[in-house]
PDB file of C-alpha atoms and ligand atoms in Angstrom:
ATOM      1  CA  MET A   1     105.167 128.178 123.719  1.00 84.00           C
ATOM      2  CA  LYS A   2     103.026 125.871 125.987  1.00 96.00           C
ATOM      3  CA  ARG A   3     104.756 122.432 126.639  1.00 98.00           C
ATOM      4  CA  VAL A   4     103.833 119.066 128.061  1.00 98.00           C
ATOM      5  CA  LYS A   5     105.731 116.247 129.116  1.00 98.00           C
ATOM      6  CA  LEU A   6     104.496 112.671 128.373  1.00 98.00           C
ATOM      7  CA  TRP A   7     106.816 109.900 129.828  1.00 98.00           C
ATOM      8  CA  ASP A   8     109.903 110.660 128.161  1.00 96.00           C
ATOM      9  CA  LYS A   9     109.182 112.984 125.526  1.00 98.00           C
ATOM     10  CA  GLU A  10     108.221 116.662 125.244  1.00 98.00           C
ATOM     11  CA  PHE A  11     105.555 117.976 123.112  1.00 98.00           C
ATOM     12  CA  GLU A  12     104.835 121.610 122.172  1.00 98.00           C
ATOM     13  CA  ILE A  13     101.321 123.377 121.380  1.00 98.00           C
ATOM     14  CA  SER A  14     100.478 123.211 117.805  1.00 98.00           C
ATOM     15  CA  LEU A  15      96.594 123.646 117.628  1.00 98.00           C
ATOM     16  CA  SER A  16      94.636 125.114 120.266  1.00 98.00           C
ATOM     17  CA  ASN A  17      91.290 124.352 121.315  1.00 98.00           C
ATOM     18  CA  THR A  18      89.546 127.567 119.876  1.00 98.00           C
ATOM     19  CA  GLU A  19      91.026 126.277 116.301  1.00 98.00           C
ATOM     20  CA  ILE A  20      89.701 122.883 116.612  1.00 98.00           C
ATOM     21  CA  GLN A  21      86.433 124.051 117.703  1.00 98.00           C
ATOM     22  CA  LEU A  22      86.221 126.159 114.454  1.00 98.00           C
ATOM     23  CA  ALA A  23      87.245 123.440 112.399  1.00 98.00           C
ATOM     24  CA  ILE A  24      84.658 121.317 114.145  1.00 98.00           C
ATOM     25  CA  LYS A  25      81.785 123.641 113.732  1.00 98.00           C
ATOM     26  CA  GLN A  26      82.742 123.960 109.890  1.00 98.00           C
ATOM     27  CA  MET A  27      82.772 120.021 109.455  1.00 98.00           C
ATOM     28  CA  ALA A  28      79.197 120.104 111.152  1.00 98.00           C
ATOM     29  CA  GLU A  29      77.754 122.637 108.990  1.00 98.00           C
ATOM     30  CA  LYS A  30      78.619 120.662 106.007  1.00 98.00           C
ATOM     31  CA  MET A  31      77.666 117.260 107.347  1.00 98.00           C
ATOM     32  CA  LYS A  32      74.127 118.644 108.417  1.00 97.00           C
ATOM     33  CA  HIS A  33      73.571 120.005 104.937  1.00 97.00           C
ATOM     34  CA  ASP A  34      74.636 116.472 103.030  1.00 98.00           C
ATOM     35  CA  LEU A  35      72.965 114.079 105.768  1.00 98.00           C
ATOM     36  CA  GLN A  36      69.649 115.749 106.423  1.00 97.00           C
ATOM     37  CA  GLY A  37      66.932 112.886 106.039  1.00 97.00           C
ATOM     38  CA  LYS A  38      69.683 110.082 105.662  1.00 97.00           C
ATOM     39  CA  GLU A  39      68.988 108.451 109.138  1.00 97.00           C
ATOM     40  CA  THR A  40      72.901 108.035 109.507  1.00 98.00           C
ATOM     41  CA  LEU A  41      74.687 106.068 111.715  1.00 98.00           C
ATOM     42  CA  PHE A  42      77.775 107.686 112.962  1.00 98.00           C
ATOM     43  CA  ILE A  43      80.466 105.364 114.494  1.00 98.00           C
ATOM     44  CA  CYS A  44      83.035 106.622 116.690  1.00 97.00           C
ATOM     45  CA  ILE A  45      86.223 104.821 116.418  1.00 96.00           C
ATOM     46  CA  LEU A  46      87.799 104.517 119.887  1.00 95.00           C
ATOM     47  CA  ASN A  47      89.604 105.328 121.776  1.00 94.00           C
ATOM     48  CA  GLY A  48      91.145 108.201 120.170  1.00 96.00           C
ATOM     49  CA  ALA A  49      87.984 109.998 118.684  1.00 98.00           C
ATOM     50  CA  PHE A  50      85.766 109.638 121.740  1.00 98.00           C
ATOM     51  CA  MET A  51      86.614 113.938 122.302  1.00 98.00           C
ATOM     52  CA  PHE A  52      85.800 114.629 118.540  1.00 98.00           C
ATOM     53  CA  ALA A  53      82.834 112.715 118.466  1.00 98.00           C
ATOM     54  CA  SER A  54      81.572 114.126 121.365  1.00 98.00           C
ATOM     55  CA  GLU A  55      82.006 117.837 119.793  1.00 98.00           C
ATOM     56  CA  ILE A  56      80.714 117.360 116.464  1.00 98.00           C
ATOM     57  CA  MET A  57      77.648 115.216 117.235  1.00 98.00           C
ATOM     58  CA  LYS A  58      76.481 118.404 119.721  1.00 97.00           C
ATOM     59  CA  GLU A  59      77.006 120.609 116.418  1.00 97.00           C
ATOM     60  CA  VAL A  60      75.263 118.345 114.154  1.00 97.00           C
ATOM     61  CA  GLU A  61      71.871 118.308 115.697  1.00 93.00           C
ATOM     62  CA  LEU A  62      70.473 115.664 113.206  1.00 95.00           C
ATOM     63  CA  THR A  63      67.119 114.194 114.736  1.00 95.00           C
ATOM     64  CA  ASP A  64      67.316 111.217 112.666  1.00 96.00           C
ATOM     65  CA  SER A  65      70.687 109.938 113.527  1.00 97.00           C
ATOM     66  CA  GLU A  66      72.300 107.670 115.764  1.00 97.00           C
ATOM     67  CA  ILE A  67      75.860 106.983 117.272  1.00 97.00           C
ATOM     68  CA  SER A  68      77.664 103.885 118.272  1.00 96.00           C
ATOM     69  CA  PHE A  69      81.001 103.158 119.289  1.00 96.00           C
ATOM     70  CA  LEU A  70      83.901 100.800 117.889  1.00 93.00           C
ATOM     71  CA  LYS A  71      87.151  99.835 119.212  1.00 92.00           C
ATOM     72  CA  LEU A  72      90.194  98.810 117.140  1.00 86.00           C
ATOM     73  CA  ALA A  73      93.353  99.392 117.843  1.00 60.00           C
ATOM     74  CA  SER A  74      96.369  99.558 114.931  1.00 51.00           C
ATOM     75  CA  TYR A  75      98.935 102.278 116.607  1.00 46.00           C
ATOM     76  CA  SER A  76     101.735 101.327 119.170  1.00 49.00           C
ATOM     77  CA  GLY A  77     104.050 104.024 120.303  1.00 51.00           C
ATOM     78  CA  THR A  78     104.859 106.501 117.779  1.00 52.00           C
ATOM     79  CA  ASP A  79     104.623 104.185 114.541  1.00 50.00           C
ATOM     80  CA  SER A  80     101.588 103.181 112.761  1.00 51.00           C
ATOM     81  CA  THR A  81     101.623  99.209 112.318  1.00 49.00           C
ATOM     82  CA  GLY A  82      99.733  99.667 109.254  1.00 49.00           C
ATOM     83  CA  GLU A  83      97.233  96.542 109.781  1.00 58.00           C
ATOM     84  CA  ALA A  84      93.444  96.896 109.873  1.00 56.00           C
ATOM     85  CA  LYS A  85      92.138  95.458 113.052  1.00 70.00           C
ATOM     86  CA  GLU A  86      88.819  93.522 113.722  1.00 79.00           C
ATOM     87  CA  LEU A  87      85.880  95.658 114.356  1.00 84.00           C
ATOM     88  CA  ILE A  88      84.997  95.236 118.211  1.00 85.00           C
ATOM     89  CA  GLY A  89      81.489  96.032 119.412  1.00 84.00           C
ATOM     90  CA  LEU A  90      79.375  96.985 116.485  1.00 87.00           C
ATOM     91  CA  ASN A  91      75.896  95.672 117.349  1.00 88.00           C
ATOM     92  CA  GLU A  92      73.974  97.529 114.820  1.00 90.00           C
ATOM     93  CA  GLU A  93      72.366  96.408 111.631  1.00 92.00           C
ATOM     94  CA  ILE A  94      74.764  97.763 108.919  1.00 96.00           C
ATOM     95  CA  ALA A  95      72.712  96.970 105.889  1.00 97.00           C
ATOM     96  CA  GLY A  96      71.572  99.420 103.592  1.00 97.00           C
ATOM     97  CA  ARG A  97      72.605 102.194 105.709  1.00 98.00           C
ATOM     98  CA  THR A  98      74.489 105.643 105.460  1.00 98.00           C
ATOM     99  CA  VAL A  99      77.471 105.336 107.821  1.00 98.00           C
ATOM    100  CA  VAL A 100      79.669 107.788 108.743  1.00 98.00           C
ATOM    101  CA  ILE A 101      82.952 107.178 110.428  1.00 98.00           C
ATOM    102  CA  LEU A 102      84.320 109.232 113.040  1.00 98.00           C
ATOM    103  CA  GLU A 103      88.151 109.440 113.247  1.00 98.00           C
ATOM    104  CA  ASP A 104      90.516 111.287 115.114  1.00 98.00           C
ATOM    105  CA  ILE A 105      93.424 111.296 112.469  1.00 98.00           C
ATOM    106  CA  VAL A 106      94.003 109.770 109.003  1.00 98.00           C
ATOM    107  CA  ASP A 107      97.819 109.019 109.080  1.00 97.00           C
ATOM    108  CA  SER A 108      98.752 106.183 106.305  1.00 95.00           C
ATOM    109  CA  GLY A 109      94.824 105.477 105.713  1.00 95.00           C
ATOM    110  CA  GLN A 110      95.276 102.014 106.408  1.00 91.00           C
ATOM    111  CA  THR A 111      93.041 101.842 109.565  1.00 90.00           C
ATOM    112  CA  MET A 112      90.178 103.722 107.670  1.00 95.00           C
ATOM    113  CA  LYS A 113      90.612 101.502 104.583  1.00 94.00           C
ATOM    114  CA  GLY A 114      90.319  98.289 106.652  1.00 91.00           C
ATOM    115  CA  VAL A 115      87.003 100.090 108.248  1.00 93.00           C
ATOM    116  CA  ILE A 116      85.556 100.937 105.144  1.00 94.00           C
ATOM    117  CA  THR A 117      86.147  97.380 103.342  1.00 92.00           C
ATOM    118  CA  GLN A 118      84.278  95.855 106.476  1.00 91.00           C
ATOM    119  CA  LEU A 119      81.332  97.920 106.722  1.00 95.00           C
ATOM    120  CA  ILE A 120      80.761  97.576 102.857  1.00 95.00           C
ATOM    121  CA  ASN A 121      81.024  93.851 103.612  1.00 93.00           C
ATOM    122  CA  LYS A 122      78.420  94.379 106.147  1.00 94.00           C
ATOM    123  CA  GLY A 123      76.132  95.853 103.281  1.00 97.00           C
ATOM    124  CA  ALA A 124      76.363  99.486 104.147  1.00 98.00           C
ATOM    125  CA  LYS A 125      74.837 101.409 101.354  1.00 98.00           C
ATOM    126  CA  GLU A 126      77.181 104.487 101.764  1.00 98.00           C
ATOM    127  CA  VAL A 127      80.200 104.696 103.820  1.00 98.00           C
ATOM    128  CA  LYS A 128      81.400 108.385 104.525  1.00 98.00           C
ATOM    129  CA  ILE A 129      84.498 109.316 106.669  1.00 98.00           C
ATOM    130  CA  ALA A 130      84.864 112.569 108.727  1.00 98.00           C
ATOM    131  CA  THR A 131      88.395 112.925 110.282  1.00 98.00           C
ATOM    132  CA  LEU A 132      89.384 115.816 112.610  1.00 98.00           C
ATOM    133  CA  LEU A 133      92.867 115.491 111.385  1.00 98.00           C
ATOM    134  CA  PHE A 134      94.367 114.609 108.304  1.00 98.00           C
ATOM    135  CA  LYS A 135      98.311 113.961 107.173  1.00 98.00           C
ATOM    136  CA  PRO A 136      98.084 114.356 103.444  1.00 98.00           C
ATOM    137  CA  ASP A 137     102.180 113.499 103.263  1.00 98.00           C
ATOM    138  CA  ALA A 138     101.572 110.254 105.111  1.00 98.00           C
ATOM    139  CA  LEU A 139      98.846 108.739 103.081  1.00 97.00           C
ATOM    140  CA  LYS A 140      99.554 105.742 101.588  1.00 96.00           C
ATOM    141  CA  VAL A 141      96.144 104.267 100.248  1.00 96.00           C
ATOM    142  CA  ASP A 142      93.477 105.264  97.859  1.00 96.00           C
ATOM    143  CA  ILE A 143      90.583 106.509 100.036  1.00 97.00           C
ATOM    144  CA  LYS A 144      88.018 109.491  99.939  1.00 97.00           C
ATOM    145  CA  LEU A 145      87.808 111.708 102.907  1.00 98.00           C
ATOM    146  CA  ASP A 146      84.445 113.316 102.942  1.00 98.00           C
ATOM    147  CA  TYR A 147      84.673 115.735 105.727  1.00 98.00           C
ATOM    148  CA  VAL A 148      88.324 116.747 106.879  1.00 98.00           C
ATOM    149  CA  GLY A 149      88.747 119.385 110.050  1.00 98.00           C
ATOM    150  CA  ILE A 150      92.583 120.032 109.929  1.00 99.00           C
ATOM    151  CA  SER A 151      95.452 119.161 107.447  1.00 98.00           C
ATOM    152  CA  ILE A 152      98.612 118.839 109.668  1.00 98.00           C
ATOM    153  CA  PRO A 153     102.291 118.123 108.908  1.00 98.00           C
ATOM    154  CA  ASN A 154     103.839 114.610 109.097  1.00 98.00           C
ATOM    155  CA  ASP A 155     104.482 114.909 112.519  1.00 98.00           C
ATOM    156  CA  PHE A 156     103.467 112.840 115.804  1.00 98.00           C
ATOM    157  CA  ILE A 157     100.841 114.627 117.870  1.00 98.00           C
ATOM    158  CA  VAL A 158      99.070 114.294 121.145  1.00 98.00           C
ATOM    159  CA  GLY A 159      95.858 115.808 122.628  1.00 98.00           C
ATOM    160  CA  PHE A 160      92.108 115.975 121.890  1.00 98.00           C
ATOM    161  CA  GLY A 161      91.732 112.312 122.033  1.00 98.00           C
ATOM    162  CA  LEU A 162      95.048 111.573 120.560  1.00 98.00           C
ATOM    163  CA  ASP A 163      97.714 109.867 122.888  1.00 98.00           C
ATOM    164  CA  TYR A 164     101.365 108.831 123.298  1.00 98.00           C
ATOM    165  CA  ASP A 165     101.343 105.409 124.805  1.00 97.00           C
ATOM    166  CA  ARG A 166      98.119 105.953 126.696  1.00 97.00           C
ATOM    167  CA  ARG A 167      98.724 109.411 127.791  1.00 98.00           C
ATOM    168  CA  GLY A 168      97.646 112.864 126.546  1.00 98.00           C
ATOM    169  CA  ARG A 169      94.403 112.141 125.501  1.00 98.00           C
ATOM    170  CA  ASN A 170      92.537 114.303 127.769  1.00 98.00           C
ATOM    171  CA  LEU A 171      94.759 117.418 126.780  1.00 98.00           C
ATOM    172  CA  LYS A 172      91.983 119.984 125.244  1.00 98.00           C
ATOM    173  CA  ASP A 173      94.802 121.682 122.718  1.00 98.00           C
ATOM    174  CA  ILE A 174      96.725 119.467 120.262  1.00 98.00           C
ATOM    175  CA  TYR A 175     100.432 119.137 120.917  1.00 98.00           C
ATOM    176  CA  THR A 176     103.500 118.345 118.449  1.00 98.00           C
ATOM    177  CA  LEU A 177     106.380 116.007 119.340  1.00 98.00           C
ATOM    178  CA  VAL A 178     109.615 118.206 119.827  1.00 98.00           C
ATOM    179  CA  LYS A 179     112.364 116.136 118.351  1.00 92.00           C
ATOM    180  CA  GLU A 180     115.742 116.533 119.837  1.00 78.00           C
TER     181      GLU A 180
HETATM  182  P1  LIG B   1      96.659 105.084 109.793  1.00 89.59           P
HETATM  183  O1  LIG B   1      96.134 103.852 109.750  1.00 89.59           O
HETATM  184  O2  LIG B   1      98.067 104.953 109.622  1.00 89.59           O
HETATM  185  O3  LIG B   1      95.933 106.167 109.488  1.00 89.59           O
HETATM  186  O4  LIG B   1      96.649 105.169 111.283  1.00 89.59           O
HETATM  187  C1  LIG B   1      95.547 105.817 111.953  1.00 89.59           C
HETATM  188  C2  LIG B   1      95.501 105.768 113.393  1.00 89.59           C
HETATM  189  O5  LIG B   1      96.691 105.939 114.006  1.00 89.59           O
HETATM  190  C3  LIG B   1      94.697 106.662 114.151  1.00 89.59           C
HETATM  191  O6  LIG B   1      93.482 106.436 114.615  1.00 89.59           O
HETATM  192  C4  LIG B   1      95.255 107.188 115.456  1.00 89.59           C
HETATM  193  O7  LIG B   1      94.829 106.288 116.290  1.00 89.59           O
HETATM  194  C5  LIG B   1      96.801 106.721 115.330  1.00 89.59           C
HETATM  195  N1  LIG B   1      97.613 107.819 114.897  1.00 89.59           N
HETATM  196  C6  LIG B   1      98.156 108.130 113.814  1.00 89.59           C
HETATM  197  N2  LIG B   1      98.918 109.464 113.715  1.00 89.59           N
HETATM  198  C7  LIG B   1      99.126 109.716 115.252  1.00 89.59           C
HETATM  199  C8  LIG B   1      99.643 110.749 115.792  1.00 89.59           C
HETATM  200  O8  LIG B   1     100.221 111.588 115.433  1.00 89.59           O
HETATM  201  N3  LIG B   1      99.450 110.811 117.090  1.00 89.59           N
HETATM  202  C9  LIG B   1      98.648 109.614 118.037  1.00 89.59           C
HETATM  203  N4  LIG B   1      97.878 108.898 117.210  1.00 89.59           N
HETATM  204  C10 LIG B   1      98.086 108.692 115.781  1.00 89.59           C
HETATM  205 MG1  LIG B   2      92.246 106.410 116.192  1.00 89.59          MG
END
């Protein structure tokens, strides 16, 4: 099994880039079908979703859509702090629009819950969530995930945008923390 070391921790490969790309293609097919003619605003949640957003946007091929990038941070080390942060860098008009949030992973769901609430408060017509990864056993809030790439166990992972203390985001496969 392929392993990487980030800082003091060892990680073992758990999802190959091929598996990830396949999941993204399947999500894109569904999104293309649902969002045709809706003039969708996609919002990539930085930093984690940068790689997912890049891949899915190439597959979706909707000519009436736009993409924007939003920054928020709610994670430090390997424990979710659970609080929803302010949306930084959103300059687009949200009122009356179909918005699709592009997220790397839904863990407790608190981050997504906070983002949805803020977008609805700004007058979004509908807010959908597209998350590459989902940890069903970690979910603590009531949210609807419209597009889910891969459901995974409740373990800490890195790669394909996800980091462990800023490292590992550039890895093209996904790795799971090896428990000592
Ligand atoms: P939630 O608010 O608990 O759903 O946390 C979501 C955010 O926590 C994601 O956007 C990620 O940035 C981060 N996160 C959750 N699980 C992991 C993980 O296993 N590795 C790295 N980051 C994670
Ligand atoms: Mg994130």
